[in-house]
Amino acid sequence: MIKKIIYMNLSKIFLTIVSLLCFYNNAFPLAITHQLRPNGNFDTLALSNACSTIVGTSFSVRCNPALFPYSKGEGVLISASGKSDGDSIDNGRDLIFSPITEELIRKIFQQKNFNTFTLNSDFAFKTSVLEISYSPYYLLADLYLFNPAFPEVSLNLINHESLRLTSGLEVLQLPTAVAKFIFSAGASVYYFEHSYENTVFSLFDLTTTRPENLIKMKSRYGVGADVGFFLDNNSLLFPKLSLQIKNINSTLEDDSSENEAIIQAPQFLFDTYSTIGIGEKFQTAYGRFDLSCEIPFSDYFFLVSPAQIMFSGRYSIGLFSVLGSAGKYYQNVGLRFDSKNFNIGITYSREADMGAEQASMEQAVYTGVDIIL
Amino acid sequence: MIKNALGYLILMFFFLMIFSCGAKSEKTKIEKRDDSAIIRALNANNYEHALLLIEKELALDPKNLELSYLKVQALSEKASIDIYSLFPIVKMKLFDVAMTEWSDINKYTKKSQDDLQEAITEGGTVSSIDELDANEEKIKSTPLETITYTTAIEIQIGEDKYEKTTESYDVYGNSNAVTSTYFQKMCWATIIIESPLFFGMDRYFEYVGGQVDNSSSQADNCKEILGPQLEAFPENEQNLKREIKRAALQMIDHRRIQLDKKKNGEQIIKLAYALFESIPIIKKVPDLEDKNAEIVYTALELLENIRQKTRREERLGKNGRQQIGLLAGYLILGSIKESLFLEEINAPTDLLCQIRAEKVIKNYKNFLTGFRYLFNVIIESKISKKTKKRMMDVKADLDNAPEELEDDQKDNIHEFVEDISDDC
């Protein structure tokens, strides 16, 4: 029976694999991605969100709600993380506090024309059954300067506030001759208030118009959901697999009718997207190694962008962890220290949120702290 | 059962993968032009590559306004008109001067400008155009019988010089003209008439007089001649009042002409002062080379097309209009920079003395083109109806101006500059 089913779908499976190979070039020239995502922290950032198969950590549920059964701890957590240093910070500081020179202007247009700032904070209350988290601020500010002949600024400002309910459970166990498979599923449901302004204005507008007339924040409200699945096993022969759909029912898709070459379109952030994760864990006497690969798809497993495929690794021993990740546009190395009441982390990142459109990669430093009550 | 379940799981695992083959996004169905490569080239100051890409796209879609706009940006970079070349001006205006200093500077220059204007133009109270219009209406509507007036008399006694030529003929028919000069005593009275209808503008004069007997006392004779005439004045009061009304209206017309002259004088003063204050900026404007001017003309044409086809609130419409102002301003200021000996100007009064006539003539087309495009944008902006009308009058003159100067016009410019130089 299974053989029949497999045979019938073989051609479709083949086509599916081929479609995975038929990558698409980004149809949105100003597609912007971010490592620090809503519901993320410095761990997920250090791993470039390639963490949906890493179980038993304090950040596992952030990565994949299906990992909820593996996080048994209860308590209250206050978390904050954001960019604390880097080229964007330097450029912002130079522009605001220092005399503006032609060298700075030239550097901004030709090398550092995309500048971004992110900050995330949340309060979480976790029990063995569910987790409630409230994020008052997920702040995002992206500035893209272009066209030296008549300078324009493409500005995307976001504050995403959300209240989230997460839970998960082990669905079934499948002991086999070679391994024991454990299948779990989880989901998050969240209410969000999304304040944003995504606009373009010229340098001339800056000199003639008041900022409140140039930047008019709008708001959207709604309910969304994340769904995750995780297939664990206790054998090194089989990788761990995850499958997620994020931001179901998202009403925050890019609906700009303006020229998309200059309007920013955040991707894998508030829009509906899905991921497949493949990972493995190695527990040794000298610590634990986690390796993971995350393949993101737009919409419901529609198309994949190879540039967004991320590989990550984590080594932890005792209270100390080293995290790293690599992809075409992101390379991170992070350090994390856990203690009874707080965790701190710092991540050094080379990132190009604008992908191929960005003139050069940005060096950035992200820091984060978790306070455990 | 386990195998079935496993098979089920595997099937489910790929279910969504298969699903992806069927789904089609509406967005990907639409063919999108990718302007990002053009913008990247512009950011890297690689205008040649940008122009190449733009021309390729324009061949497929020649009427696309966004592509026209991008072409303008590439042409601007080619003509070296970008944030880098204009940085000194932007820095001066935006980045260097504190707000408190700006207001202090503005107050000082306003005071100096007022003083200079007062020194050169007429002093005293001059009625505004609106006041003159109101007075004219009052004059016209005043019935003759309600007109009042007062008179004052000034008597003058003098002599008029006459020449008399006498012609005689001798027996041979030859003419012989003899001119003799003689003086005739005269006396006349000026009757100075003042009336509220004149609104303090001026006075009206009537005259009576006559010749005095040369042999008698002029003073006594004047009394005899003028006395009856003055007693009889006015012979016809209705006529006098009619004359008063006519004179009042003439005064209004005369005052209007004076006012225009004074306003023109004020404008020239303001223009000279504005130019003088702009000299630091003009010095930093990039030099206007001939090849750059041609590129700017092409860019302005494209922008004008965009301006006519877009609304002001649209991005292309707003940017296009602003950039017309920038490029037209560059044409005008670059031409002014070339047409003056800037280093020799130390005061507003030096401006007229430092004109380079040959450069003014050479840049005539730049001035004309720049002002034409600039006025198109200004007229569209939010200005009063009165200002708009004046701007449109100026625009009409610009549109009717010759595309090139005739030889006699060039000579006039040379003469004008030479005449002024003589007084410097």
Short mmCIF file of N, CA and C in Angstrom, two decimals, chain A residues 1-2 5 9 12-13 15-16 19-20 27-29 99-102 105-106 109-110 113 144-152 174-176 183 200-205 207-208 231 241-243 245 253-254 258-262 276 297 299-303 356-357, chain B residues 2-14 16-21 23-25 27-28 32-37 39-40 42-45 66 69-70 72-74 76-77 81-88 90-91 94-96 315 318-320 322-323 326:
data_model
loop_
_atom_site.label_atom_id
_atom_site.label_comp_id
_atom_site.label_asym_id
_atom_site.label_seq_id
_atom_site.Cartn_x
_atom_site.Cartn_y
_atom_site.Cartn_z
N MET A 1 0.84 -1.21 0.00
CA MET A 1 0.00 0.00 0.00
C MET A 1 0.87 1.26 0.00
N ILE A 2 1.84 1.27 0.91
CA ILE A 2 2.76 2.41 0.99
C ILE A 2 3.57 2.51 -0.29
N ILE A 5 1.57 4.09 -2.82
CA ILE A 5 1.43 5.54 -2.61
C ILE A 5 2.71 6.25 -3.02
N ASN A 9 3.33 8.94 -6.16
CA ASN A 9 3.78 10.31 -5.93
C ASN A 9 5.22 10.55 -6.34
N LYS A 12 5.74 13.26 -8.70
CA LYS A 12 5.52 14.56 -8.07
C LYS A 12 6.65 14.91 -7.12
N ILE A 13 7.15 13.89 -6.43
CA ILE A 13 8.27 14.14 -5.51
C ILE A 13 9.47 14.63 -6.31
N LEU A 15 9.44 16.11 -9.17
CA LEU A 15 9.18 17.48 -9.61
C LEU A 15 9.39 18.48 -8.47
N THR A 16 8.99 18.05 -7.28
CA THR A 16 9.15 18.93 -6.12
C THR A 16 10.62 19.22 -5.87
N SER A 19 11.82 21.48 -8.36
CA SER A 19 11.37 22.86 -8.11
C SER A 19 12.21 23.52 -7.04
N LEU A 20 12.70 22.68 -6.10
CA LEU A 20 13.60 23.24 -5.09
C LEU A 20 14.88 23.77 -5.74
N ALA A 27 11.86 38.66 -6.79
CA ALA A 27 11.02 39.51 -7.62
C ALA A 27 10.86 40.89 -7.02
N PHE A 28 11.34 41.12 -5.80
CA PHE A 28 11.19 42.41 -5.16
C PHE A 28 12.60 42.99 -4.97
N PRO A 29 12.97 43.93 -5.84
CA PRO A 29 14.35 44.40 -5.81
C PRO A 29 14.79 44.92 -4.46
N PRO A 99 30.41 66.93 12.40
CA PRO A 99 30.28 67.71 11.16
C PRO A 99 30.19 66.77 9.97
N ILE A 100 29.27 67.06 9.10
CA ILE A 100 29.07 66.18 7.95
C ILE A 100 30.06 66.57 6.87
N THR A 101 30.85 65.61 6.45
CA THR A 101 31.86 65.89 5.43
C THR A 101 31.49 65.22 4.13
N GLU A 102 32.19 65.65 3.07
CA GLU A 102 31.92 65.03 1.78
C GLU A 102 32.32 63.56 1.80
N ILE A 105 29.45 61.60 3.22
CA ILE A 105 28.36 61.49 2.25
C ILE A 105 28.72 60.46 1.18
N ARG A 106 29.97 60.53 0.70
CA ARG A 106 30.40 59.59 -0.33
C ARG A 106 30.37 58.16 0.21
N PHE A 109 26.69 56.91 0.46
CA PHE A 109 26.04 56.57 -0.81
C PHE A 109 26.68 55.38 -1.49
N GLN A 110 28.00 55.32 -1.45
CA GLN A 110 28.68 54.33 -2.28
C GLN A 110 28.98 53.03 -1.54
N ASN A 113 25.07 52.48 2.01
CA ASN A 113 23.84 53.19 1.74
C ASN A 113 22.62 52.56 2.39
N TYR A 144 17.56 53.61 3.55
CA TYR A 144 18.29 53.31 2.31
C TYR A 144 18.44 54.62 1.55
N LEU A 145 19.66 55.06 1.37
CA LEU A 145 19.93 56.28 0.63
C LEU A 145 20.33 55.93 -0.80
N PHE A 146 19.77 56.62 -1.75
CA PHE A 146 20.11 56.30 -3.13
C PHE A 146 20.03 57.55 -4.00
N ASN A 147 20.63 57.41 -5.17
CA ASN A 147 20.61 58.46 -6.20
C ASN A 147 21.34 59.72 -5.76
N PRO A 148 22.66 59.74 -5.91
CA PRO A 148 23.42 60.94 -5.51
C PRO A 148 23.04 62.18 -6.32
N ALA A 149 22.45 62.02 -7.52
CA ALA A 149 22.11 63.20 -8.32
C ALA A 149 20.96 63.97 -7.70
N PHE A 150 20.04 63.27 -7.09
CA PHE A 150 18.93 63.91 -6.40
C PHE A 150 18.59 63.00 -5.23
N PRO A 151 19.32 63.16 -4.12
CA PRO A 151 19.27 62.17 -3.05
C PRO A 151 17.88 61.91 -2.50
N GLU A 152 17.59 60.64 -2.35
CA GLU A 152 16.31 60.25 -1.76
C GLU A 152 16.58 59.25 -0.63
N LEU A 174 7.27 6.74 17.73
CA LEU A 174 7.33 5.62 16.79
C LEU A 174 8.62 4.86 16.98
N PRO A 175 8.62 3.89 17.86
CA PRO A 175 9.85 3.09 17.99
C PRO A 175 9.98 2.18 16.78
N THR A 176 11.15 2.16 16.18
CA THR A 176 11.42 1.26 15.07
C THR A 176 12.69 0.49 15.39
N PHE A 183 7.31 12.50 17.31
CA PHE A 183 6.73 13.57 16.51
C PHE A 183 5.99 14.53 17.44
N VAL A 200 9.23 57.10 0.95
CA VAL A 200 10.42 57.63 0.27
C VAL A 200 10.28 59.15 0.22
N PHE A 201 11.34 59.85 0.55
CA PHE A 201 11.33 61.30 0.40
C PHE A 201 12.72 61.76 0.01
N SER A 202 12.76 62.98 -0.53
CA SER A 202 14.04 63.49 -1.03
C SER A 202 14.71 64.36 0.03
N LEU A 203 15.96 64.63 -0.21
CA LEU A 203 16.71 65.50 0.70
C LEU A 203 16.09 66.89 0.72
N PHE A 204 15.55 67.31 -0.42
CA PHE A 204 14.88 68.61 -0.49
C PHE A 204 13.68 68.63 0.44
N ASP A 205 12.97 67.52 0.50
CA ASP A 205 11.79 67.45 1.37
C ASP A 205 12.20 67.64 2.83
N THR A 207 14.44 69.54 3.92
CA THR A 207 14.72 70.94 4.23
C THR A 207 13.47 71.80 4.21
N THR A 208 12.40 71.30 3.60
CA THR A 208 11.23 72.16 3.43
C THR A 208 10.00 71.67 4.18
N LEU A 231 10.18 16.39 14.02
CA LEU A 231 10.36 14.93 14.04
C LEU A 231 11.72 14.64 14.63
N LEU A 241 14.04 16.65 11.82
CA LEU A 241 13.37 17.45 10.79
C LEU A 241 12.34 18.36 11.42
N SER A 242 12.24 19.52 10.86
CA SER A 242 11.19 20.43 11.32
C SER A 242 10.51 21.05 10.12
N LEU A 243 9.30 21.48 10.40
CA LEU A 243 8.52 22.11 9.36
C LEU A 243 7.67 23.18 10.04
N ILE A 245 5.19 26.86 9.57
CA ILE A 245 4.53 27.92 8.80
C ILE A 245 4.37 29.09 9.77
N GLU A 253 1.25 41.86 4.51
CA GLU A 253 2.00 41.63 3.29
C GLU A 253 2.29 42.98 2.67
N ASP A 254 3.34 43.02 1.87
CA ASP A 254 3.68 44.24 1.16
C ASP A 254 2.63 44.50 0.09
N GLU A 258 3.69 51.52 -5.09
CA GLU A 258 4.77 52.37 -5.59
C GLU A 258 5.79 51.52 -6.32
N ASN A 259 6.72 52.16 -6.93
CA ASN A 259 7.83 51.47 -7.59
C ASN A 259 8.59 50.66 -6.56
N GLU A 260 8.65 49.35 -6.77
CA GLU A 260 9.24 48.49 -5.75
C GLU A 260 10.74 48.56 -5.72
N ALA A 261 11.33 49.22 -6.71
CA ALA A 261 12.79 49.33 -6.66
C ALA A 261 13.23 50.24 -5.54
N ILE A 262 12.34 51.07 -5.00
CA ILE A 262 12.76 52.00 -3.97
C ILE A 262 11.97 51.85 -2.68
N ILE A 276 11.75 24.71 6.33
CA ILE A 276 12.09 23.31 6.60
C ILE A 276 13.43 23.31 7.28
N PHE A 297 10.93 29.35 2.80
CA PHE A 297 10.11 29.45 1.60
C PHE A 297 9.18 30.64 1.76
N ASP A 299 5.54 32.28 1.37
CA ASP A 299 4.16 31.77 1.49
C ASP A 299 4.15 30.35 2.06
N TYR A 300 3.33 29.50 1.49
CA TYR A 300 3.23 28.12 2.00
C TYR A 300 4.10 27.24 1.12
N PHE A 301 5.38 27.22 1.43
CA PHE A 301 6.35 26.40 0.69
C PHE A 301 6.28 26.66 -0.80
N PHE A 302 6.21 27.92 -1.13
CA PHE A 302 6.05 28.26 -2.54
C PHE A 302 7.38 28.26 -3.27
N LEU A 303 8.23 29.24 -2.96
CA LEU A 303 9.50 29.32 -3.65
C LEU A 303 10.60 29.55 -2.62
N ALA A 356 21.93 41.36 -2.39
CA ALA A 356 22.81 41.77 -3.48
C ALA A 356 22.75 43.28 -3.73
N GLU A 357 21.66 43.91 -3.28
CA GLU A 357 21.51 45.35 -3.53
C GLU A 357 22.40 46.18 -2.60
N ILE B 2 2.75 0.47 11.87
CA ILE B 2 3.82 1.44 12.08
C ILE B 2 4.33 1.92 10.73
N LYS B 3 4.46 0.92 9.83
CA LYS B 3 4.97 1.29 8.53
C LYS B 3 4.01 2.23 7.82
N ASN B 4 2.73 1.91 7.99
CA ASN B 4 1.72 2.79 7.39
C ASN B 4 1.82 4.19 7.96
N ALA B 5 1.99 4.21 9.27
CA ALA B 5 2.07 5.52 9.92
C ALA B 5 3.29 6.28 9.44
N LEU B 6 4.40 5.53 9.30
CA LEU B 6 5.63 6.19 8.84
C LEU B 6 5.44 6.68 7.42
N GLY B 7 4.84 5.81 6.65
CA GLY B 7 4.57 6.23 5.28
C GLY B 7 3.68 7.47 5.24
N TYR B 8 2.74 7.45 6.15
CA TYR B 8 1.83 8.60 6.23
C TYR B 8 2.60 9.88 6.57
N LEU B 9 3.51 9.72 7.49
CA LEU B 9 4.30 10.89 7.90
C LEU B 9 5.13 11.41 6.74
N ILE B 10 5.77 10.45 6.04
CA ILE B 10 6.61 10.87 4.91
C ILE B 10 5.75 11.57 3.87
N LEU B 11 4.59 10.99 3.66
CA LEU B 11 3.68 11.60 2.68
C LEU B 11 3.29 13.01 3.11
N MET B 12 2.96 13.12 4.39
CA MET B 12 2.57 14.44 4.89
C MET B 12 3.72 15.42 4.78
N PHE B 13 4.94 14.88 5.04
CA PHE B 13 6.12 15.74 5.01
C PHE B 13 6.31 16.36 3.64
N PHE B 14 6.01 15.55 2.62
CA PHE B 14 6.19 16.09 1.27
C PHE B 14 4.91 16.72 0.72
N LEU B 16 3.22 19.29 1.53
CA LEU B 16 3.32 20.72 1.33
C LEU B 16 4.34 21.05 0.23
N MET B 17 5.33 20.20 0.06
CA MET B 17 6.27 20.42 -1.03
C MET B 17 5.52 20.31 -2.36
N ILE B 18 4.68 19.27 -2.45
CA ILE B 18 3.91 19.07 -3.69
C ILE B 18 2.97 20.24 -3.89
N PHE B 19 2.40 20.69 -2.79
CA PHE B 19 1.45 21.80 -2.83
C PHE B 19 2.09 23.01 -3.49
N SER B 20 3.39 23.14 -3.26
CA SER B 20 4.07 24.32 -3.77
C SER B 20 4.11 24.32 -5.28
N CYS B 21 4.07 23.13 -5.89
CA CYS B 21 4.13 23.09 -7.34
C CYS B 21 2.86 23.61 -7.96
N ALA B 23 0.67 25.93 -6.49
CA ALA B 23 0.30 27.31 -6.18
C ALA B 23 1.04 28.28 -7.07
N LYS B 24 0.38 29.27 -7.53
CA LYS B 24 1.01 30.32 -8.32
C LYS B 24 0.70 31.64 -7.65
N SER B 25 1.70 32.41 -7.45
CA SER B 25 1.46 33.72 -6.86
C SER B 25 1.08 34.69 -7.94
N LYS B 27 1.64 37.67 -7.89
CA LYS B 27 2.70 38.66 -8.09
C LYS B 27 3.68 38.21 -9.16
N THR B 28 4.02 36.89 -9.17
CA THR B 28 5.03 36.46 -10.12
C THR B 28 4.49 36.40 -11.52
N LYS B 32 7.90 42.13 -14.07
CA LYS B 32 8.38 43.32 -13.39
C LYS B 32 9.68 43.76 -14.02
N ARG B 33 9.82 45.09 -14.22
CA ARG B 33 11.07 45.65 -14.65
C ARG B 33 11.90 45.86 -13.41
N ASP B 34 13.18 45.49 -13.48
CA ASP B 34 14.04 45.59 -12.32
C ASP B 34 14.87 46.86 -12.44
N ASP B 35 14.47 47.90 -11.69
CA ASP B 35 15.22 49.15 -11.72
C ASP B 35 16.38 49.13 -10.74
N SER B 36 16.48 48.07 -9.96
CA SER B 36 17.50 48.08 -8.91
C SER B 36 18.91 48.14 -9.50
N ALA B 37 19.12 47.49 -10.66
CA ALA B 37 20.46 47.53 -11.26
C ALA B 37 20.81 48.95 -11.69
N ILE B 39 19.62 51.72 -10.28
CA ILE B 39 19.85 52.51 -9.07
C ILE B 39 21.22 52.16 -8.48
N ARG B 40 21.59 50.88 -8.56
CA ARG B 40 22.93 50.49 -8.06
C ARG B 40 24.01 51.24 -8.84
N LEU B 42 23.73 54.06 -10.40
CA LEU B 42 23.70 55.48 -10.03
C LEU B 42 24.41 55.71 -8.71
N ASN B 43 24.14 54.81 -7.74
CA ASN B 43 24.77 54.96 -6.42
C ASN B 43 26.28 54.87 -6.53
N ALA B 44 26.75 54.01 -7.45
CA ALA B 44 28.19 53.84 -7.62
C ALA B 44 28.79 54.91 -8.53
N ASN B 45 27.95 55.88 -8.94
CA ASN B 45 28.39 56.96 -9.84
C ASN B 45 28.80 56.43 -11.21
N GLU B 66 9.07 56.73 -15.24
CA GLU B 66 10.07 56.36 -14.22
C GLU B 66 11.44 56.22 -14.88
N TYR B 69 12.78 59.56 -15.63
CA TYR B 69 13.30 60.17 -14.41
C TYR B 69 14.68 59.62 -14.08
N LEU B 70 14.85 58.31 -14.22
CA LEU B 70 16.16 57.71 -13.95
C LEU B 70 17.19 58.22 -14.95
N VAL B 72 17.25 61.17 -16.24
CA VAL B 72 17.63 62.50 -15.76
C VAL B 72 18.71 62.39 -14.69
N GLN B 73 18.55 61.42 -13.81
CA GLN B 73 19.55 61.26 -12.72
C GLN B 73 20.91 60.89 -13.30
N ALA B 74 20.89 59.99 -14.29
CA ALA B 74 22.16 59.60 -14.91
C ALA B 74 22.79 60.79 -15.65
N SER B 76 22.36 63.93 -14.93
CA SER B 76 22.84 64.87 -13.91
C SER B 76 24.21 64.45 -13.41
N GLU B 77 24.37 63.15 -13.21
CA GLU B 77 25.69 62.66 -12.76
C GLU B 77 26.72 62.90 -13.86
N ILE B 81 26.43 67.18 -11.71
CA ILE B 81 25.53 67.91 -10.81
C ILE B 81 24.93 66.87 -9.88
N ASP B 82 25.59 66.69 -8.75
CA ASP B 82 25.11 65.70 -7.79
C ASP B 82 25.46 66.18 -6.39
N ILE B 83 25.16 65.35 -5.43
CA ILE B 83 25.36 65.75 -4.04
C ILE B 83 26.83 66.07 -3.76
N TYR B 84 27.74 65.45 -4.53
CA TYR B 84 29.17 65.68 -4.27
C TYR B 84 29.58 67.07 -4.74
N SER B 85 29.17 67.42 -5.99
CA SER B 85 29.58 68.73 -6.51
C SER B 85 28.82 69.85 -5.81
N LEU B 86 27.60 69.58 -5.37
CA LEU B 86 26.81 70.61 -4.69
C LEU B 86 26.99 70.56 -3.18
N PHE B 87 27.86 69.65 -2.72
CA PHE B 87 28.01 69.48 -1.28
C PHE B 87 28.39 70.77 -0.56
N PRO B 88 29.32 71.57 -1.12
CA PRO B 88 29.68 72.80 -0.39
C PRO B 88 28.47 73.70 -0.13
N VAL B 90 25.21 72.65 -0.03
CA VAL B 90 24.32 71.95 0.91
C VAL B 90 24.88 72.07 2.32
N LYS B 91 26.19 71.91 2.43
CA LYS B 91 26.83 72.00 3.75
C LYS B 91 26.64 73.38 4.33
N LEU B 94 22.78 73.76 5.14
CA LEU B 94 22.13 72.82 6.04
C LEU B 94 22.95 72.47 7.26
N PHE B 95 24.26 72.33 7.05
CA PHE B 95 25.03 71.66 8.08
C PHE B 95 25.88 72.58 8.95
N ASP B 96 26.06 73.82 8.53
CA ASP B 96 27.04 74.64 9.23
C ASP B 96 26.46 75.70 10.16
N ARG B 315 5.26 61.09 -6.42
CA ARG B 315 6.71 61.15 -6.17
C ARG B 315 7.43 61.74 -7.38
N LYS B 318 6.58 65.49 -7.74
CA LYS B 318 7.22 66.35 -6.72
C LYS B 318 8.72 66.43 -6.96
N ASN B 319 9.35 65.28 -7.12
CA ASN B 319 10.80 65.29 -7.35
C ASN B 319 11.16 66.00 -8.65
N GLY B 320 10.34 65.76 -9.68
CA GLY B 320 10.62 66.38 -10.97
C GLY B 320 10.61 67.90 -10.87
N GLN B 322 11.04 69.72 -8.15
CA GLN B 322 12.17 70.18 -7.34
C GLN B 322 13.47 70.13 -8.14
N GLN B 323 13.61 69.09 -8.94
CA GLN B 323 14.85 68.96 -9.68
C GLN B 323 14.93 69.96 -10.83
N LEU B 326 16.32 72.84 -9.26
CA LEU B 326 17.75 72.66 -9.01
C LEU B 326 18.56 72.88 -10.29
#
